[in-house]
PDB file of C-alpha atoms in Angstrom:
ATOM      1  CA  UNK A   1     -18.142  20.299  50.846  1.00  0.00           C
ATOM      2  CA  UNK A   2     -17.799  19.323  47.155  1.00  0.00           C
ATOM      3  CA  UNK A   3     -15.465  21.545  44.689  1.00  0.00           C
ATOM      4  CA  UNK A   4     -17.584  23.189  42.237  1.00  0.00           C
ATOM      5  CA  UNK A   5     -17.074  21.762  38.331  1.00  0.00           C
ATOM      6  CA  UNK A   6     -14.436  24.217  36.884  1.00  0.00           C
ATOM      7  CA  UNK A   7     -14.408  21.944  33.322  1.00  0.00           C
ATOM      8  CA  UNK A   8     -15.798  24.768  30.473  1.00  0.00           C
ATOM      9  CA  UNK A   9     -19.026  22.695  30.052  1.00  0.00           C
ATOM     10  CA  UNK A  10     -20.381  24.630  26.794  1.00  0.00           C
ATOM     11  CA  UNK A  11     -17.857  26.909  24.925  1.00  0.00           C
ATOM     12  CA  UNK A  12     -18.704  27.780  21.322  1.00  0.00           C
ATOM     13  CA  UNK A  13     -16.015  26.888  18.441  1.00  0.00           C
ATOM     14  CA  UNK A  14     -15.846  30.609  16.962  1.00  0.00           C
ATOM     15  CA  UNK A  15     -14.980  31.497  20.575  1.00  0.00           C
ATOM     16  CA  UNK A  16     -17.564  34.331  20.822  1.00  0.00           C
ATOM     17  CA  UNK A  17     -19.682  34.748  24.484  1.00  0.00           C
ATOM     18  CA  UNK A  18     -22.615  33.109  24.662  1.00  0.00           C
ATOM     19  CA  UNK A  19     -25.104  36.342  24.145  1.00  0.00           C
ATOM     20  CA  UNK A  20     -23.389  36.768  20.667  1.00  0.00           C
ATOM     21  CA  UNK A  21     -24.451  32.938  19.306  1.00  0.00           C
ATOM     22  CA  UNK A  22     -26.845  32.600  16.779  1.00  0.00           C
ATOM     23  CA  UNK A  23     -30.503  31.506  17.538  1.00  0.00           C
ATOM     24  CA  UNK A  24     -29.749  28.207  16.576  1.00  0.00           C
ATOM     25  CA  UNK A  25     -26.343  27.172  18.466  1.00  0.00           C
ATOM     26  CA  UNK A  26     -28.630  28.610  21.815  1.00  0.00           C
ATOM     27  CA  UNK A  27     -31.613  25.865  21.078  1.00  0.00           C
ATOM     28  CA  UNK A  28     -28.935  23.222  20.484  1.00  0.00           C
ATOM     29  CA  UNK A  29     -26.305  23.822  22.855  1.00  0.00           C
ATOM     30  CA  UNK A  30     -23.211  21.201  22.233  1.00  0.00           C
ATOM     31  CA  UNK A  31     -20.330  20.487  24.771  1.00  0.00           C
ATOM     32  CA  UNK A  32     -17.503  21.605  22.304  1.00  0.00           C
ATOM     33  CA  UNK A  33     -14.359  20.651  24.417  1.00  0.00           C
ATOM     34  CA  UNK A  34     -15.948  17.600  25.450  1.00  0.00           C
ATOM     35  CA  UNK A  35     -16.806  16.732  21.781  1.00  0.00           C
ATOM     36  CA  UNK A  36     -13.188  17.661  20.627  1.00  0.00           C
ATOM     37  CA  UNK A  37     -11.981  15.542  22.983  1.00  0.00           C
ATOM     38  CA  UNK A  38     -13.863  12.109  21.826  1.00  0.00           C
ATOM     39  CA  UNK A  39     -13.296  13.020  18.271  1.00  0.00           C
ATOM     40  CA  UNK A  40      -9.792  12.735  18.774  1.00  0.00           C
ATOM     41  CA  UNK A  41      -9.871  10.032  20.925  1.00  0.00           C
ATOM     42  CA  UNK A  42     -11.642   7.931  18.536  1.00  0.00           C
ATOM     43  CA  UNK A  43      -9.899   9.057  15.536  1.00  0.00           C
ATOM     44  CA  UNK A  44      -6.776   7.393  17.373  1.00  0.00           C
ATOM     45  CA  UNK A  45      -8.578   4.734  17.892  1.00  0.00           C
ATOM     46  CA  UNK A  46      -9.545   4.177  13.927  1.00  0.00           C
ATOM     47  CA  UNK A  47      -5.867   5.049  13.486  1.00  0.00           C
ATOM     48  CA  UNK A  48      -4.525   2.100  15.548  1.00  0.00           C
ATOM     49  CA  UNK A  49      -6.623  -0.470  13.794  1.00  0.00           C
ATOM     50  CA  UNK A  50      -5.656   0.943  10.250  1.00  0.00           C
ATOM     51  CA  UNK A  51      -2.385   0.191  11.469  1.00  0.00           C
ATOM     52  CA  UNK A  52      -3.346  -3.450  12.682  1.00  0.00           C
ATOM     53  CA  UNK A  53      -4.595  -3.719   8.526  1.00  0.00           C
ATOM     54  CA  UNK A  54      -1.316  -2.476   7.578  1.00  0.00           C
ATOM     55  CA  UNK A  55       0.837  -4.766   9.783  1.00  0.00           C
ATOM     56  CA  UNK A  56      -1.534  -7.826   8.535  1.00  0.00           C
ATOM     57  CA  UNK A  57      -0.974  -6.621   4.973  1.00  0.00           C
ATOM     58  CA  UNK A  58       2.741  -7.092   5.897  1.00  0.00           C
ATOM     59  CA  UNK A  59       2.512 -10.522   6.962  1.00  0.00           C
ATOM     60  CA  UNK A  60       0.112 -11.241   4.067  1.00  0.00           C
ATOM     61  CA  UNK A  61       2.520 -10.662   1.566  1.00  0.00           C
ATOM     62  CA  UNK A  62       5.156 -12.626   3.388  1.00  0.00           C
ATOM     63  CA  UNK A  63       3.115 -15.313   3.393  1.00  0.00           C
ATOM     64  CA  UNK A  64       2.044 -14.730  -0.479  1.00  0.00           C
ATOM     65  CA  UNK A  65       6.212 -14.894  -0.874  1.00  0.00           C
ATOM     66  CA  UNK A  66       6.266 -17.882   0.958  1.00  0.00           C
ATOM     67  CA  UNK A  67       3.234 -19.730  -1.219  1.00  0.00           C
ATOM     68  CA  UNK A  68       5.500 -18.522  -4.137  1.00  0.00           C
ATOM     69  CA  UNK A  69       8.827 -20.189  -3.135  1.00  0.00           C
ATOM     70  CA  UNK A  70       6.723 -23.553  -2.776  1.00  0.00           C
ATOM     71  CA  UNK A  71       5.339 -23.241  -5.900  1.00  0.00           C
ATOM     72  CA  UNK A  72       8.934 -23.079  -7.702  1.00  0.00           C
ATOM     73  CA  UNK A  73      10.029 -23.203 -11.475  1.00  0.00           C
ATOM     74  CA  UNK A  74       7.597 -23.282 -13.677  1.00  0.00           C
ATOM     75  CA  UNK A  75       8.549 -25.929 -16.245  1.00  0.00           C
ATOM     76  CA  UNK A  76       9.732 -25.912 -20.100  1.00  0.00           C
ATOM     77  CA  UNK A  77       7.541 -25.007 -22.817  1.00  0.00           C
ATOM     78  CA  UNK A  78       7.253 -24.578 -26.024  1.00  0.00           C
ATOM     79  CA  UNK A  79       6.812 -21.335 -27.287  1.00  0.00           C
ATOM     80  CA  UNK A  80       7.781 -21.687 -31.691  1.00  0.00           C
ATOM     81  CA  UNK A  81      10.052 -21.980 -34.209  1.00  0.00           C
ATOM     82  CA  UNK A  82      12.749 -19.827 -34.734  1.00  0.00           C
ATOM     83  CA  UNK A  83      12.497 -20.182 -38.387  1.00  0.00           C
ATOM     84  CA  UNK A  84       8.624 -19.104 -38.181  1.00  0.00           C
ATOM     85  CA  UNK A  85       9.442 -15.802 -36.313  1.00  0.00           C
ATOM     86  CA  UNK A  86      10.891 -12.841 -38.748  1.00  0.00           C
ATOM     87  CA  UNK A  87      12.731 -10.049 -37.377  1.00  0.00           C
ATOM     88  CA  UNK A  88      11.005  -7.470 -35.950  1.00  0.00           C
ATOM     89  CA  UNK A  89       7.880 -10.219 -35.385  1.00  0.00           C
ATOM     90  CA  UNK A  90       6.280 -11.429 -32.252  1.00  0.00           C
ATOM     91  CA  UNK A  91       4.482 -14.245 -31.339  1.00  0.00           C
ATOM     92  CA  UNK A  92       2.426 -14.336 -28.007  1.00  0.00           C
ATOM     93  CA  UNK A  93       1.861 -17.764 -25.520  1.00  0.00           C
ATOM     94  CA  UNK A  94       0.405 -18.606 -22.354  1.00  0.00           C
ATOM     95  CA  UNK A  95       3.107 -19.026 -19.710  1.00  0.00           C
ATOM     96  CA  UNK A  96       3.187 -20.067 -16.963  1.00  0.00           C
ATOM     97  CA  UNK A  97      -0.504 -20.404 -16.485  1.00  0.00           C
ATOM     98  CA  UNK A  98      -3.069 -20.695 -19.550  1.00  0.00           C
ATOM     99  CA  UNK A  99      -3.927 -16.900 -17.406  1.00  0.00           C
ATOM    100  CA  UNK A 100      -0.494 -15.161 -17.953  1.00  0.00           C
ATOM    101  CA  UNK A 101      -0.039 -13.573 -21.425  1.00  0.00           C
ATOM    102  CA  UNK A 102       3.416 -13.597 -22.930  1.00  0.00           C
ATOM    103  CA  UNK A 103       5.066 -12.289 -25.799  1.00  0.00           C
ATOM    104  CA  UNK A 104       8.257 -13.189 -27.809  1.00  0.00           C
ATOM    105  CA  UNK A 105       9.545 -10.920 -30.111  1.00  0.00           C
ATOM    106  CA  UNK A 106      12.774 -11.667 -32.687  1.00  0.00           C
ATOM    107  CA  UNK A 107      14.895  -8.223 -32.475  1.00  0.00           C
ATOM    108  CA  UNK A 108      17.684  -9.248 -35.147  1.00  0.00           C
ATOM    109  CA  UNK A 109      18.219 -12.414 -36.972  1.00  0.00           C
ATOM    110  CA  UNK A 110      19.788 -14.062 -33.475  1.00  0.00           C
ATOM    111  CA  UNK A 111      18.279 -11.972 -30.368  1.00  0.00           C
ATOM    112  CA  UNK A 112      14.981 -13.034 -29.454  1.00  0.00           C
ATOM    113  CA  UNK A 113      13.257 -11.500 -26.224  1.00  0.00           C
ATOM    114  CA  UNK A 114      10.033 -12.384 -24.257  1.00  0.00           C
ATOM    115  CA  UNK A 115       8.179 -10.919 -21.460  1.00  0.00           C
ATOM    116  CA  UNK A 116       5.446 -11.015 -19.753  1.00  0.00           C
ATOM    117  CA  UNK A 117       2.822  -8.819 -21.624  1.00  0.00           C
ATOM    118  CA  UNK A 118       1.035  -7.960 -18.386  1.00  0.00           C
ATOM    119  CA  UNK A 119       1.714  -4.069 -17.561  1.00  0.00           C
ATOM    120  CA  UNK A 120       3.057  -3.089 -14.199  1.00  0.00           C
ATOM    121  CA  UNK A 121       0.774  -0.427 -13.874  1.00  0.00           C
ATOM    122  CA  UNK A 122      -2.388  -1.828 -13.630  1.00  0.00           C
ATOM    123  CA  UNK A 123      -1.632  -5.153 -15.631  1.00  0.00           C
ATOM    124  CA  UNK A 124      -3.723  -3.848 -18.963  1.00  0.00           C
ATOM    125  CA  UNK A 125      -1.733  -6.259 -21.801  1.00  0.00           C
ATOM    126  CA  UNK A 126       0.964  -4.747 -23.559  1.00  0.00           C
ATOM    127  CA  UNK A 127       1.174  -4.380 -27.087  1.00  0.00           C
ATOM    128  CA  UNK A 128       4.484  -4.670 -29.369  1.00  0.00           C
ATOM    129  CA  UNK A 129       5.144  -1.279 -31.615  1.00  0.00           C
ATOM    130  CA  UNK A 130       8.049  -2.272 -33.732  1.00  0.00           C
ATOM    131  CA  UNK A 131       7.669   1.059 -35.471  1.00  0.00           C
ATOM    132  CA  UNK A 132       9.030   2.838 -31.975  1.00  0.00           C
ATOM    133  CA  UNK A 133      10.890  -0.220 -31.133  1.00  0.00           C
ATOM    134  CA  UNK A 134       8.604  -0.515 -27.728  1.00  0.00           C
ATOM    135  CA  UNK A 135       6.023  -1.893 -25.951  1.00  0.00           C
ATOM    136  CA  UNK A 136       2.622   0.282 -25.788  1.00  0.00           C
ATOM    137  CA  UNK A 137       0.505  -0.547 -22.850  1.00  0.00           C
ATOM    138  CA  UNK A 138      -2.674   1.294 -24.752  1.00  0.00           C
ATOM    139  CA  UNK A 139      -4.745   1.819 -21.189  1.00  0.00           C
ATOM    140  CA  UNK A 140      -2.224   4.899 -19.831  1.00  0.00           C
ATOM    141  CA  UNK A 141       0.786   4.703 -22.753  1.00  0.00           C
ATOM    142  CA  UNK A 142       3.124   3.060 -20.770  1.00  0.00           C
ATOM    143  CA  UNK A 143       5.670   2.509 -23.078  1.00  0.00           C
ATOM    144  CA  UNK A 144       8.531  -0.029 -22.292  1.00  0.00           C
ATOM    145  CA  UNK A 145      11.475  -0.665 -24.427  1.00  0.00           C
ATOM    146  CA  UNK A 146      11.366  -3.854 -26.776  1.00  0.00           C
ATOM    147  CA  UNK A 147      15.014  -5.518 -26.085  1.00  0.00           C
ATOM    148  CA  UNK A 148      14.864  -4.865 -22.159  1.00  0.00           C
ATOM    149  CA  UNK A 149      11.267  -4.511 -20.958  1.00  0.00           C
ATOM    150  CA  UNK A 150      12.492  -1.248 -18.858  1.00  0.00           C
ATOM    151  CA  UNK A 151       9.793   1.644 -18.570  1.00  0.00           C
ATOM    152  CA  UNK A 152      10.799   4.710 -20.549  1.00  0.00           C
ATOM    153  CA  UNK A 153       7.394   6.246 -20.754  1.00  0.00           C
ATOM    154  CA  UNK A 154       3.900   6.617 -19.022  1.00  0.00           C
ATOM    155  CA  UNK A 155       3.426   5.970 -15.314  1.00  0.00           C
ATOM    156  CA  UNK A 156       4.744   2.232 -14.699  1.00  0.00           C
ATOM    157  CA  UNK A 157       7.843   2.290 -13.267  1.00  0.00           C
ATOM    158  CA  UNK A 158       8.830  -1.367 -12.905  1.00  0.00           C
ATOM    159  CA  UNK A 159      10.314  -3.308 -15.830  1.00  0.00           C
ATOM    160  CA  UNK A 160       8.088  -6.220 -17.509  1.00  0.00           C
ATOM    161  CA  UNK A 161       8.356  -9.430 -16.064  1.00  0.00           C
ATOM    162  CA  UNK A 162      11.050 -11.262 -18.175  1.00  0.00           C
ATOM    163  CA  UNK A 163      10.358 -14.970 -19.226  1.00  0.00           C
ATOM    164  CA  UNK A 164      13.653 -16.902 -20.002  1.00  0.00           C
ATOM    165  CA  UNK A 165      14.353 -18.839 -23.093  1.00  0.00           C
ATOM    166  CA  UNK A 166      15.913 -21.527 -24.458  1.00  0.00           C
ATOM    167  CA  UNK A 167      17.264 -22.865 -28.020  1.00  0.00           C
ATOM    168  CA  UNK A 168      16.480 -26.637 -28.298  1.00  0.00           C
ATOM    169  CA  UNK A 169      17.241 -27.789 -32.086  1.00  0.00           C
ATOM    170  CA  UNK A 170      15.483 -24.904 -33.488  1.00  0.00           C
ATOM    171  CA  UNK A 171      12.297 -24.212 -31.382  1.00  0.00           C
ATOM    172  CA  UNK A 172      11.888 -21.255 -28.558  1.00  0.00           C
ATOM    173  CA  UNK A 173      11.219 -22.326 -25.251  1.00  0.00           C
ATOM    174  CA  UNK A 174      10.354 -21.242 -22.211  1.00  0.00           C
ATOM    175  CA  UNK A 175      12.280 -21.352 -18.729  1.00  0.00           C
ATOM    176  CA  UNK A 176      10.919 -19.431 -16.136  1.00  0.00           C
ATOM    177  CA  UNK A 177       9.879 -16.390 -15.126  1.00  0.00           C
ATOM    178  CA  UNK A 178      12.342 -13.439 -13.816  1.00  0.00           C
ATOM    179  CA  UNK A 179      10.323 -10.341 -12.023  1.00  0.00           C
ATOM    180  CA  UNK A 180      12.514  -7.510 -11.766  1.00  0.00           C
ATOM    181  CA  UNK A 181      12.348  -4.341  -9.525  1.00  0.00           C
ATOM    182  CA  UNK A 182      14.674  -2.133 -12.046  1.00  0.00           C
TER     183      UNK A 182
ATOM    184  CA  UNK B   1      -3.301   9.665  45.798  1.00  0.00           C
ATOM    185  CA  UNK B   2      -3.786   9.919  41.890  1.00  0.00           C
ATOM    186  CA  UNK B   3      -4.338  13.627  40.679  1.00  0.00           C
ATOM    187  CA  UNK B   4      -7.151  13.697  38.548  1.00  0.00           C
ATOM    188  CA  UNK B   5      -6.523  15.210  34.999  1.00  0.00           C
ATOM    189  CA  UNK B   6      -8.602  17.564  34.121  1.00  0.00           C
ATOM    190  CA  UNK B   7     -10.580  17.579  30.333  1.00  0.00           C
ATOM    191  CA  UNK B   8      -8.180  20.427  28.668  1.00  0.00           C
ATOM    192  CA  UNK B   9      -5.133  18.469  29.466  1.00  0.00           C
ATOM    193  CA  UNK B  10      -6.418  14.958  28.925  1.00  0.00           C
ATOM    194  CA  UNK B  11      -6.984  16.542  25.206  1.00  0.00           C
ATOM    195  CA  UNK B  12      -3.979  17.664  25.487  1.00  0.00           C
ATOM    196  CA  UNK B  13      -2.312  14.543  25.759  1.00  0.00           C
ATOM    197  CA  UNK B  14      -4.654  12.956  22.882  1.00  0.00           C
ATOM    198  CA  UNK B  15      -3.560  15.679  20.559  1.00  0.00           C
ATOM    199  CA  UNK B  16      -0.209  14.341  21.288  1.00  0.00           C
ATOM    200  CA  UNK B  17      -0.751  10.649  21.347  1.00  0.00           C
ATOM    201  CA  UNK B  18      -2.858  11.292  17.874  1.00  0.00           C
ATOM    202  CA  UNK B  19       0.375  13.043  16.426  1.00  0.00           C
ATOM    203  CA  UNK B  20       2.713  10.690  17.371  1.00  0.00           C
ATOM    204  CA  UNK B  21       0.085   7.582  16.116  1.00  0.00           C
ATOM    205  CA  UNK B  22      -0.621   9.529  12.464  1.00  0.00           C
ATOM    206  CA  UNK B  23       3.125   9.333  12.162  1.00  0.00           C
ATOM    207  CA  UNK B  24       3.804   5.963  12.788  1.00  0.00           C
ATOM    208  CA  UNK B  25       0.576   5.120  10.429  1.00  0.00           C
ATOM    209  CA  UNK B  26       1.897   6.655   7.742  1.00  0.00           C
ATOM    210  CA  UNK B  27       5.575   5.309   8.009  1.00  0.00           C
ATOM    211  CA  UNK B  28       3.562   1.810   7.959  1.00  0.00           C
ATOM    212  CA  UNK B  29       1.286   3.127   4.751  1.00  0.00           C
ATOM    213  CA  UNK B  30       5.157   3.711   3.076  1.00  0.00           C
ATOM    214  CA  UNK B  31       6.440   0.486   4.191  1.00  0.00           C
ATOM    215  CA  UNK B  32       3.169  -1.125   2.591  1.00  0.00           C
ATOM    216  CA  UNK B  33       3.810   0.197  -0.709  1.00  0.00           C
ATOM    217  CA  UNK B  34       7.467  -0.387  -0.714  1.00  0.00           C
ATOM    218  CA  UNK B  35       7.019  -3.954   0.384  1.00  0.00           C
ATOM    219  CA  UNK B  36       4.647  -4.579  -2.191  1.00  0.00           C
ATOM    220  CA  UNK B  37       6.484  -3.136  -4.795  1.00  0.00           C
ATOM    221  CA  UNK B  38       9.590  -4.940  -3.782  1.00  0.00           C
ATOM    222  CA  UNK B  39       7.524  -8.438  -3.777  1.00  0.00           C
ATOM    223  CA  UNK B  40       5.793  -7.644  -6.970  1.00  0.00           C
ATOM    224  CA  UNK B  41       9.125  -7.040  -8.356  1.00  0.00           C
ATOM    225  CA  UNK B  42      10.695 -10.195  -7.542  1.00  0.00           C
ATOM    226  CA  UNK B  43      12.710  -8.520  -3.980  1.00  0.00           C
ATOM    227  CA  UNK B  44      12.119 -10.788  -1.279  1.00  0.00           C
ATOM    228  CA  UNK B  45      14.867  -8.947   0.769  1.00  0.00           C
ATOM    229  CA  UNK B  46      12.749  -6.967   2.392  1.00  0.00           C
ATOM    230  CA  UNK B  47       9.674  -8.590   3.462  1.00  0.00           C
ATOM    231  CA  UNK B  48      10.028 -10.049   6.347  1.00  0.00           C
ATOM    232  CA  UNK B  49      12.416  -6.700   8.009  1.00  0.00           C
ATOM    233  CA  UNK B  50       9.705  -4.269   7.212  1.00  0.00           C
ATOM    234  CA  UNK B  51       6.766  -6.651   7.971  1.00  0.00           C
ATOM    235  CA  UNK B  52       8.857  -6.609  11.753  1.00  0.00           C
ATOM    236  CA  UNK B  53       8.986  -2.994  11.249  1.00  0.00           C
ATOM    237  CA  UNK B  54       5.198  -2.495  10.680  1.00  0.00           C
ATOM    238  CA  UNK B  55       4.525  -4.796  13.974  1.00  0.00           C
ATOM    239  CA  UNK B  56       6.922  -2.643  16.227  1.00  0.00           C
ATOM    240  CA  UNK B  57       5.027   0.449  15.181  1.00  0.00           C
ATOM    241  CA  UNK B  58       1.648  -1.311  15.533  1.00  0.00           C
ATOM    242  CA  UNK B  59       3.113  -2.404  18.876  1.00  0.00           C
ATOM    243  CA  UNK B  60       3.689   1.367  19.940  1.00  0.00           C
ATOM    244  CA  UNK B  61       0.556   2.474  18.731  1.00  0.00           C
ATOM    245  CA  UNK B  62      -1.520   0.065  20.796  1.00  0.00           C
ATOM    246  CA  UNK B  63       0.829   1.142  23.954  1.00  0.00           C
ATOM    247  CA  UNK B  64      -0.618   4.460  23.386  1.00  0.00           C
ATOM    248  CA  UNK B  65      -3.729   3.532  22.722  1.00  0.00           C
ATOM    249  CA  UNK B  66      -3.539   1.152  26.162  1.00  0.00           C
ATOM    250  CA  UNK B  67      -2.536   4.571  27.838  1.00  0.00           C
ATOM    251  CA  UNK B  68      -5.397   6.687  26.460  1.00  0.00           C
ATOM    252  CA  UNK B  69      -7.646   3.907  28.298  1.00  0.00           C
ATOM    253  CA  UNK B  70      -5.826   4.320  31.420  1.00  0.00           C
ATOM    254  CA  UNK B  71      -6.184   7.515  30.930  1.00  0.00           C
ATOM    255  CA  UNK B  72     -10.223   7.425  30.964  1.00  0.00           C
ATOM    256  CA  UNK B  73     -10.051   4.633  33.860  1.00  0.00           C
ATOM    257  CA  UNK B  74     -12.086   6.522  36.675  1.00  0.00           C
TER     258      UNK B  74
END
């Protein structure tokens, strides 16, 4: 003799008897437990592969480090003549791609600084203001300060991608590129 | 002789395997951003700990998930 089924087959979700149910929930009975139960279980199971796309987004950036190592220095360039640049000037360039906007401003009559003019928010290009002594990024007013590149204002929080330069019998060049985290 | 489980407790357990999977996912989402932030930022320090972080949580999560499927094995 076979057990009878004691699993709640059909049990409303406002918990209310059966005789009390609308019209509608009677003509189009549901299994609620049974319905709970594979909405969970397949929410876990969407769950587990967002975290497979999360683990390969892991490895994806290693490997994006990795592609980065081998592509090394980038080399020397040219950027201007001290001479042409007055304080409080800038002059942009293309560096280290013909893609990747820089900018190289003259702060006193022997500081120069450049950076990268892409703005760690959401790379809009950044603007010099020499008036505020800072960088405007004019898409969110991200402002970043002129001698550094640190954020001071606006929602990036990463400093501007430095580009190192050199003095070679009176032009600016450029060395590389430092990315910084602070 | 295996004791069959009935429906209230085998979504029992999912309640509790979902809990302890929406944890882990979100410790992986952090990782994500903090990985990419560090990488975007020059940091290479920390890419290759917390991409071994991320797979040892994936790794649990699919253990769980394995179980769940025992779980439903008639």
């Amino acid at each position: 003799m076979s057990e009878p089924d004691r699993e709640q087959v059909y049990a409303a979700p406002d918990g209310k008897p059966q005789s009390e149910q609308p019209r509608w929930r009677k003509d189009f009975p549901i299994d609620w437990p049974e319905d709970n139960y594979v909405a969970r279980r397949d929410f876990t199971k969407f769950l587990v592969l967002t975290s497979l796309a999360f683990t390969a987004g892991q490895f994806w950036i290693g490997f994006q480090n990795i592609l980065r190592k081998r592509r090394g220095e980038p080399p020397l360039r040219f950027i201007a003549d001290a001479e042409t640049i007055p304080v409080g000037g800038a002059v942009t360039f293309n560096y280290p791609d013909e893609h990747d906007k820089c900018v190289l401003v003259r702060l006193d009559e022997a500081t120069f600084a450049a950076f990268s003019q892409e703005c760690t928010h959401l790379s809009c290009s950044v603007v010099p203001d020499p008036e505020r002594d800072c960088f405007r990024c004019p898409c969110h007013e991200g402002l970043f300060e002129m001698a550094t590149g640190r954020p001071v204002a606006g929602p990036p929080r990463r400093p501007l991608a430095r580009v190192r330069i050199e003095f070679k019998q009176g032009g600016v060049y450029a060395s590389g590129i430092q990315e910084r985290t602070s | 002789m295996k004791r069959r489980m009935t429906r209230q407790q085998k979504t029992t357990i999912v309640y509790g395997i979902l809990s302890v999977v929406l944890i882990l996912v979100v410790l992986q989402l952090w990782l994500l951003t903090a990985t990419m932030n560090a990488y975007l930022g020059g940091d290479e320090s920390i890419i290759w700990p917390a991409a071994a972080a991320s797979l040892v949580c994936f790794g649990l999560n699919a253990g769980l998930l394995r179980y769940l499927y025992i779980m439903e094995r008639p």
